[in-house]
Every structure is written in C-alpha cells, then in structure tokens.
Coordinates of N, CA and C in Angstrom, one line a residue:
X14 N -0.7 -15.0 19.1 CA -0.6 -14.3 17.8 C -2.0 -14.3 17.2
X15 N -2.4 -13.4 17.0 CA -3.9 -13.1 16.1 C -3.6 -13.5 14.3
X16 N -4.3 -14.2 14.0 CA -4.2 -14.3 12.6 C -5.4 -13.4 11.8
X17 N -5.1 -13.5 10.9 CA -5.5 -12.6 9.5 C -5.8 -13.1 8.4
X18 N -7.1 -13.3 7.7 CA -7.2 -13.5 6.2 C -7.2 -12.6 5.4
X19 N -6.8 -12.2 4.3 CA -6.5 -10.7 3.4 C -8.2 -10.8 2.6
X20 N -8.5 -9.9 2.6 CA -9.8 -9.5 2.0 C -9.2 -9.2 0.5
X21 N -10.5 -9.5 -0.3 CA -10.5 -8.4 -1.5 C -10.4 -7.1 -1.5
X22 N -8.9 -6.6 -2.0 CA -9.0 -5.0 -2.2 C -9.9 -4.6 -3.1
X23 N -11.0 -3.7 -2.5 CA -11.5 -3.2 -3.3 C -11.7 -1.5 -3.0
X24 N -12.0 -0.9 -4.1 CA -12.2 0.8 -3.4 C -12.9 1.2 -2.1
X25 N -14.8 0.9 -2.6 CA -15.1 0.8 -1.3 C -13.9 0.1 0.4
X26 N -13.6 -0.9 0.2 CA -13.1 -1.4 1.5 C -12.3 -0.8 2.0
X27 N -11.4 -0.7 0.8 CA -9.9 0.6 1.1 C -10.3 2.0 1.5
X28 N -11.5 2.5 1.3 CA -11.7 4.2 1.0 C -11.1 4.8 2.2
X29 N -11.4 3.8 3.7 CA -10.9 4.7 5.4 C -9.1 5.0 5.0
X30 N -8.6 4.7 4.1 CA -7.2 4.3 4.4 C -6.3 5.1 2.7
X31 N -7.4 5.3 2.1 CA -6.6 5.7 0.7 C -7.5 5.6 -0.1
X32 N -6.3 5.1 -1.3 CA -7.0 4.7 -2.9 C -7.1 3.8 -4.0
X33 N -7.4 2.9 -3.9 CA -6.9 1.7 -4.9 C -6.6 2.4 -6.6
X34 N -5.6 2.1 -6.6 CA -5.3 2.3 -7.9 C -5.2 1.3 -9.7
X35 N -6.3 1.7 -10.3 CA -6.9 0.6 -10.8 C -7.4 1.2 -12.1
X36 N -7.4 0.8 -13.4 CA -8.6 1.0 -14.2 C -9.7 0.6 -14.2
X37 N -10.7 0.3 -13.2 CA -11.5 -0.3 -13.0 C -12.6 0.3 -13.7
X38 N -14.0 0.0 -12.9 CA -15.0 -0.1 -14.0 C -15.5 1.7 -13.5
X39 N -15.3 2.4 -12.3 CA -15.6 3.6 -12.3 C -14.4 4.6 -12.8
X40 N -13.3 4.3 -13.5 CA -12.2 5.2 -13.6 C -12.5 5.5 -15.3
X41 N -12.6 6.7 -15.5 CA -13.0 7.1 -17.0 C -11.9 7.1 -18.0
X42 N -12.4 6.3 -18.9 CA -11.6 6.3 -20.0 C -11.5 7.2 -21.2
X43 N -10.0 7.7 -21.6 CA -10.4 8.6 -22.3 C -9.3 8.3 -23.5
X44 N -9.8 8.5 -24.6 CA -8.9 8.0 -25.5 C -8.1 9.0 -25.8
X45 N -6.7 8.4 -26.1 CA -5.6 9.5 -26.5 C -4.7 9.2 -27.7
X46 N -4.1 9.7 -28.0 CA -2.8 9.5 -29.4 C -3.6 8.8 -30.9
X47 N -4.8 9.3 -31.0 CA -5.3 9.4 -32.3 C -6.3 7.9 -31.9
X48 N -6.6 7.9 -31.0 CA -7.1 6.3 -30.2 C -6.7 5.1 -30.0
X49 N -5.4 5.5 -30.2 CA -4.0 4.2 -30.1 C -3.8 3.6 -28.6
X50 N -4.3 4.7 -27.5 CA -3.9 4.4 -26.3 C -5.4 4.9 -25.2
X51 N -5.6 5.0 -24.3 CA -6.8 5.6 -23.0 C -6.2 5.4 -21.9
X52 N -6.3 6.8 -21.5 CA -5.3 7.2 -20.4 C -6.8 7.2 -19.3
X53 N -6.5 6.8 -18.3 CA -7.5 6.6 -17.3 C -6.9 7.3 -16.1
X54 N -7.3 9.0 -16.1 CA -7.0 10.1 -15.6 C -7.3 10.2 -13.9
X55 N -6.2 10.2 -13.1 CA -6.8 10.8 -12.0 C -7.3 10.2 -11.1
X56 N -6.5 8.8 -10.8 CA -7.4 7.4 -10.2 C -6.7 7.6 -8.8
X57 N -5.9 8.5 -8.2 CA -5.5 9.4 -6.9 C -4.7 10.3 -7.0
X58 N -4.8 11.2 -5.8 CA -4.1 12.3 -5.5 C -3.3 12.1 -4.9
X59 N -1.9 12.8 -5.0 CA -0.8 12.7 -3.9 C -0.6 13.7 -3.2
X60 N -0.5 14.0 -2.1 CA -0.3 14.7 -1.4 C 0.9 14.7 -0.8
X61 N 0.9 16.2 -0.8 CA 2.7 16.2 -0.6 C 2.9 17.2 0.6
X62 N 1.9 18.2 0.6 CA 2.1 19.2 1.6 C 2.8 20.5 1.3
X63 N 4.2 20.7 1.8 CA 4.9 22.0 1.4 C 6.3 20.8 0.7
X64 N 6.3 19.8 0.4 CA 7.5 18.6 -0.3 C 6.8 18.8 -1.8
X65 N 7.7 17.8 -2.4 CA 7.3 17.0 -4.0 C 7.1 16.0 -4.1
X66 N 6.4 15.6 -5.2 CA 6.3 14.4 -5.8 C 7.2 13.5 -6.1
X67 N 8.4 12.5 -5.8 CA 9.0 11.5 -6.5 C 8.8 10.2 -6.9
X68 N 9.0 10.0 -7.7 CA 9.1 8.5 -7.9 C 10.2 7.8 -7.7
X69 N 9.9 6.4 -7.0 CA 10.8 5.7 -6.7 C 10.6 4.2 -7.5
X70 N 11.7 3.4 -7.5 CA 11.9 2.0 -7.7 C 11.4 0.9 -6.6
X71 N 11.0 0.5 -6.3 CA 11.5 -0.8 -4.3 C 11.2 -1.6 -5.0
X72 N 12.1 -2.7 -4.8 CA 12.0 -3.8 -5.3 C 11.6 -4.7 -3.5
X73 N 10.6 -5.8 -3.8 CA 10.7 -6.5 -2.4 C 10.6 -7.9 -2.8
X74 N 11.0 -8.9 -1.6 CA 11.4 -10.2 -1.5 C 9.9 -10.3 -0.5
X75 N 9.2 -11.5 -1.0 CA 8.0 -12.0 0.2 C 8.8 -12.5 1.0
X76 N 8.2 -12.1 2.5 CA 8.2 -12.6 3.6 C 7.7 -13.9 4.0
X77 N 8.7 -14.7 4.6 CA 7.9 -15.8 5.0 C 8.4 -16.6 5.7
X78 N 7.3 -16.7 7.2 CA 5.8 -16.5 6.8 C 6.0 -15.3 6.8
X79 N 4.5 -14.4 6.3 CA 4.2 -13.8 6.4 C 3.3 -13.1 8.1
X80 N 4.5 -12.7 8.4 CA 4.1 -12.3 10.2 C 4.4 -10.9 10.2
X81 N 3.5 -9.7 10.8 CA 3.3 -8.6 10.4 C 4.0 -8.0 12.5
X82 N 5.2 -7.6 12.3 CA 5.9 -7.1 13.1 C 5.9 -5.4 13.3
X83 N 5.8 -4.6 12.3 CA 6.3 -3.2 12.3 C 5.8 -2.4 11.0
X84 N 4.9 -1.5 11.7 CA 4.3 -0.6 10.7 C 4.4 0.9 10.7
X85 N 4.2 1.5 9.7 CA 4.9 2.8 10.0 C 3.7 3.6 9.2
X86 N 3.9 4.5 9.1 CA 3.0 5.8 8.6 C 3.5 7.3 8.4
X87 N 3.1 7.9 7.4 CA 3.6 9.3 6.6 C 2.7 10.3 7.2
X88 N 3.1 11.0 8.5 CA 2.1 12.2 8.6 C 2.0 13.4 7.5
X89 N 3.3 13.3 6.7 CA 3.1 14.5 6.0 C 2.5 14.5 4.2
X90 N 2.7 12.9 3.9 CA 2.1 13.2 2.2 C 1.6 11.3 2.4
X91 N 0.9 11.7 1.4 CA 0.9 10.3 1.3 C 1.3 9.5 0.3
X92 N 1.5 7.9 0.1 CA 2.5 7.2 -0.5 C 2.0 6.0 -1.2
X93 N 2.1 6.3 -2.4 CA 1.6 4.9 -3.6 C 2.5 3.8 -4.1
X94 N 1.5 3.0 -4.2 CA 2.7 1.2 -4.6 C 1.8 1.2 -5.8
X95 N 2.0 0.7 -6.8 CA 1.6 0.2 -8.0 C 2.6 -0.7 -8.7
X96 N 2.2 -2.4 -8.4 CA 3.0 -3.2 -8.9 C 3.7 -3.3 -10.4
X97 N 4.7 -4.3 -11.0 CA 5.2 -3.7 -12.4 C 5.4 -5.0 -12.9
X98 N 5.1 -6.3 -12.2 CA 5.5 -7.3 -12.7 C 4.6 -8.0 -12.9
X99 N 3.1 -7.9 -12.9 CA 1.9 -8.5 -12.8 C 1.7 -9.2 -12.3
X100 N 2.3 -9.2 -10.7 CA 2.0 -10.1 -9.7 C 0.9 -9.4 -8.4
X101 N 0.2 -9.8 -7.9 CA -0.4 -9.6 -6.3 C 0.3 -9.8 -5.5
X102 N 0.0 -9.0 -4.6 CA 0.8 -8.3 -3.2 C -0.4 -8.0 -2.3
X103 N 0.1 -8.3 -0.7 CA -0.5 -8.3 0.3 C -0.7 -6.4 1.0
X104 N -2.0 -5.7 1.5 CA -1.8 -4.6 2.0 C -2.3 -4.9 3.4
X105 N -1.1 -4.0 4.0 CA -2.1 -4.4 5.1 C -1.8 -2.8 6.1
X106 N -2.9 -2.7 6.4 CA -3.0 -0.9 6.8 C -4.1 -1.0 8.4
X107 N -3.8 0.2 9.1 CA -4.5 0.4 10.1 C -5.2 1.7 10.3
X108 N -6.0 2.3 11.0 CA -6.4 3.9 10.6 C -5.1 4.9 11.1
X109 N -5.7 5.9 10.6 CA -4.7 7.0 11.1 C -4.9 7.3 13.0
X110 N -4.0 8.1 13.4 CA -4.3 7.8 14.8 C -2.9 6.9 15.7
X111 N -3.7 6.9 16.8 CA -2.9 5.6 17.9 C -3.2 4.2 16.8
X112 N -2.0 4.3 17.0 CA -1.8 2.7 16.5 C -2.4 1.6 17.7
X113 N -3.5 0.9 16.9 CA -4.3 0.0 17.2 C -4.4 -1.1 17.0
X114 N -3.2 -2.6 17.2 CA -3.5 -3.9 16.3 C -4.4 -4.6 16.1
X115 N -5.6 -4.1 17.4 CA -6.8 -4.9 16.3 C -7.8 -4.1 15.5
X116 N -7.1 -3.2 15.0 CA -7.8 -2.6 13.7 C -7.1 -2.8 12.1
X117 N -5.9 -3.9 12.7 CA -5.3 -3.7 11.7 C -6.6 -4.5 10.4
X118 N -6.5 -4.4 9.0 CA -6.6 -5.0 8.3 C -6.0 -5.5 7.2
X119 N -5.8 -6.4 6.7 CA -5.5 -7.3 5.2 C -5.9 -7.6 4.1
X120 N -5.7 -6.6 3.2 CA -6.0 -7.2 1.6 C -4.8 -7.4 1.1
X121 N -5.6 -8.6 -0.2 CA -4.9 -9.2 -1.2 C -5.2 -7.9 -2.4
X122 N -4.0 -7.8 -2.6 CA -3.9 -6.8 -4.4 C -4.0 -7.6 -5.4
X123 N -4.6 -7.4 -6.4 CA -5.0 -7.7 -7.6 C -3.5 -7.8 -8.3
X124 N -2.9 -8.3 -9.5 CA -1.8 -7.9 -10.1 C -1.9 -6.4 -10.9
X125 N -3.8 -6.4 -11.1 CA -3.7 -4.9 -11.6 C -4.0 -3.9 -11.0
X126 N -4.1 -3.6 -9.6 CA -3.9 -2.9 -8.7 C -3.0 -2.4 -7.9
X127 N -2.6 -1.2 -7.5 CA -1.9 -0.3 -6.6 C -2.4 0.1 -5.6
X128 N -2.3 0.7 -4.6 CA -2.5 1.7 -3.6 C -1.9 2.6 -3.1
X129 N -2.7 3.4 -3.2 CA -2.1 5.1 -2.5 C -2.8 5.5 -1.2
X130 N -1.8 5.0 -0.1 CA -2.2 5.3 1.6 C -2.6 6.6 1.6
X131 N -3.2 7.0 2.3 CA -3.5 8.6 2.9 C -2.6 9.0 4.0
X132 N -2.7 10.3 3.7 CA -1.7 10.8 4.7 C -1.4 10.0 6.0
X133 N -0.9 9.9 7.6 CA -1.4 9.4 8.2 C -1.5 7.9 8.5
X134 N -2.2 7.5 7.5 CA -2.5 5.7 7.7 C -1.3 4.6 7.9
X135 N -1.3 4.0 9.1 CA -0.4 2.9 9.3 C -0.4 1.9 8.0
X136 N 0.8 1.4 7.9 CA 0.7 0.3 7.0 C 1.9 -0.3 7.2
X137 N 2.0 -1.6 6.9 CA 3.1 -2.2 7.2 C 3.8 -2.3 5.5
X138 N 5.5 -2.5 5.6 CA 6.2 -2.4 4.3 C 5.7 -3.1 3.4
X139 N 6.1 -3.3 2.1 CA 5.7 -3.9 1.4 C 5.8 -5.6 1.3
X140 N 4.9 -6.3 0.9 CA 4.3 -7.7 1.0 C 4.0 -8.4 0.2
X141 N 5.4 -8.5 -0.3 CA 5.3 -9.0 -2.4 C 4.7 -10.6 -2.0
X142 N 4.5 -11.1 -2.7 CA 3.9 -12.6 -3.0 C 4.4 -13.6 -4.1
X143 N 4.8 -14.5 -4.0 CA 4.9 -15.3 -5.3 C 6.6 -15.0 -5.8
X144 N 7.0 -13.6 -5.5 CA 8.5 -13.9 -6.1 C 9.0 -12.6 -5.8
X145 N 10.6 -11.7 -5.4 CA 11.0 -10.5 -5.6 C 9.7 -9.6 -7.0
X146 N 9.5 -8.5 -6.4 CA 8.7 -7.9 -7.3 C 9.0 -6.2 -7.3
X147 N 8.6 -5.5 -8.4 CA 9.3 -4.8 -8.3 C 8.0 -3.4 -7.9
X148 N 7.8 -2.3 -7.5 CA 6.9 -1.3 -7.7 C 7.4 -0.1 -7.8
X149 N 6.5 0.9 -8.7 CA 6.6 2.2 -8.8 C 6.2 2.7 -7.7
X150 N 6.7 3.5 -7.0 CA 6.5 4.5 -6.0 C 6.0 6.0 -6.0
X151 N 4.7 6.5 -5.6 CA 5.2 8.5 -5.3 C 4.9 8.1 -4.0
X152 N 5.5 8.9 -3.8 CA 6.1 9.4 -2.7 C 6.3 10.9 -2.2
X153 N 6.0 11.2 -1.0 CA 6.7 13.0 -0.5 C 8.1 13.1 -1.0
X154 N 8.8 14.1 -0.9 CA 9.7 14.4 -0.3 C 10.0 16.0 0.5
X155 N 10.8 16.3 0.9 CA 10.8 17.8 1.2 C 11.3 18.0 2.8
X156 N 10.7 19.3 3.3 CA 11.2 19.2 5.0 C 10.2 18.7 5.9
X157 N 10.6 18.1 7.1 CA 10.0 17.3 7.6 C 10.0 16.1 8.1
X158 N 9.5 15.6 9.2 CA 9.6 14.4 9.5 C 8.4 13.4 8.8
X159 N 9.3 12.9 7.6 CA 7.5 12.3 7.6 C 7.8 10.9 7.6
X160 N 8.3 10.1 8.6 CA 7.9 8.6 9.1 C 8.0 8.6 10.8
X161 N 7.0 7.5 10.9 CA 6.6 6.7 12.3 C 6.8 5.5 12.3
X162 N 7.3 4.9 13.5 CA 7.4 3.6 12.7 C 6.6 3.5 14.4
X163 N 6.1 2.2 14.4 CA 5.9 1.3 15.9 C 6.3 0.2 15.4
X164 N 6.6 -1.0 16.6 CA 7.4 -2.4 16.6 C 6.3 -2.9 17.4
X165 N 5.4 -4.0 17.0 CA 4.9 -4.8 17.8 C 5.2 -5.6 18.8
X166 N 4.6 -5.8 20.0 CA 4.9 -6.1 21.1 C 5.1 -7.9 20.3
X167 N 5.9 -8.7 20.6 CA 5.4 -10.2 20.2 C 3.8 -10.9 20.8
X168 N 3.2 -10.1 21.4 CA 1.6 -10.8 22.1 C 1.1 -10.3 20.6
X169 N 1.7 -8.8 20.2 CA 0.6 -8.4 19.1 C 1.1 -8.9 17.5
X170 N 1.5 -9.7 17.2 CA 2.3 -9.9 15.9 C 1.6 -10.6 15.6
X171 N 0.9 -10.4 13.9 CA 0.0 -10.7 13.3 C 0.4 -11.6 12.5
X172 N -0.2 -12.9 12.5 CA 0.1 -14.0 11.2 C -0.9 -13.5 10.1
X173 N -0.5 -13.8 8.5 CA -1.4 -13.7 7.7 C -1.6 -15.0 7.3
X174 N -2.8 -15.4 7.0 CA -3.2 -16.7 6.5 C -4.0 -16.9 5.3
X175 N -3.3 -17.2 4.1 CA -4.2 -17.2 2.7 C -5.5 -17.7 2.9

C-alpha cells in the first residue's frame, strides 16, 4: 500500500485540478449593503455544460483509517465542496484522463477553504476529519452521464498519513 502525506491546499498546487475556494489574499473584496458586509466575487466557475447549477447538502463521517479505495470523476460539469462547520477536510484528486494511482495527490483543507474540481478530475468522496461535517455542494445536473467511478486494485489502495 503506498502511503500519502496531505499537502497544504493551496491555489497554485490545486490549479491542474480546479479551484480552491477561499477569501484569500488574491480574491477581491468588495464592499456591499452600505459596508455592512464584502462579498468576495467570483472565487470559481461552475461548469455545467448543457445541465444546471444545484446545490446540495452531504453531510460526511471521517473515514478511518483513512485508506483511499475508489474515485470517481464528472466528465460533464464540475463539482464544489465548501465546508459549513469550520472544520478541515482531506482532498484528494488525480488528473483528468486514465486514471493513474501514482498521480494521485493529497491535500489538507483549511476550515476556510472549499474546492471546486474541474470537469474531468478524479477525486475520491468526501474526507471529513475530526467529526460528521456538513458541506455545501454545486453541482451539474441535466442529461447525461456525468459519473466514473474506478475501484482500486488492493496493491493500489492508498493510506493517508497526517
């Protein structure tokens, strides 16, 4: 079994794979409601194709251990997590393409960070940490097949290790 340490999510590291979703220090702030609030506009795009935008609920339970079996990917839109409980969560994604396990990689999410996969990009389910957590979802919807899943061989099943 190959092991894994989770890197810092950061934009640059994420960029082959998506979007970190963040107010960070390049996302513009813009004040709104008489300067009561700053809406930080436009930190990704969703792509949906000829589908829509939804939002969903997923609540997830950490895995454990944390052993990375089965990842799947959206050929047709791509798909955002942004946590709600101010906890960190594990991402762990591969490029678009043949599914490749040793390309997989592992970041650690910030509590104030999301991610929005790109069309395409392998990624395994969600990898709550610390306790059931809850995330906002967009998501595709529409006509179409838009999941892949592959099942790791047991030679290829990845441990993650803090």
């Amino acid at each position: 079994m190959r092991n894994l340490v989770p890197e810092p999510l950061t934009a640059d590291a994420f960029a082959p794979f998506g979007d970190v979703i963040e107010a960070g220090p390049h996302a513009e702030a813009i004040p709104i409601n008489a300067g009561w609030a700053t809406r930080f506009d436009a930190l990704s795009h969703v792509a949906v194709g000829d589908g829509h935008a939804v939002l969903s609920l997923f609540r997830a339970r950490p895995l454990e251990p944390p052993t990375l079996k089965v990842f799947e990917r959206h050929p047709l839109g791509s798909q955002a997590f942004v946590p709600l409980q101010g906890r960190p969560f594990l991402v762990a994604v591969a490029p678009p393409g043949d599914f490749d396990p040793a390309a997989v990689r592992v970041f650690r999410a910030q509590a104030s960070q999301g991610v929005n996969y790109a069309r395409g990009t392998w990624h395994h389910f969600l990898l709550a940490l610390e306790a059931e957590s809850d995330f906002l979802v967009v998501d595709r919807e529409g006509p179409g097949d838009n999941l892949d899943e592959v099942e790791l061989a047991p030679a290829d099943w990845i441990a993650v290790r803090p």
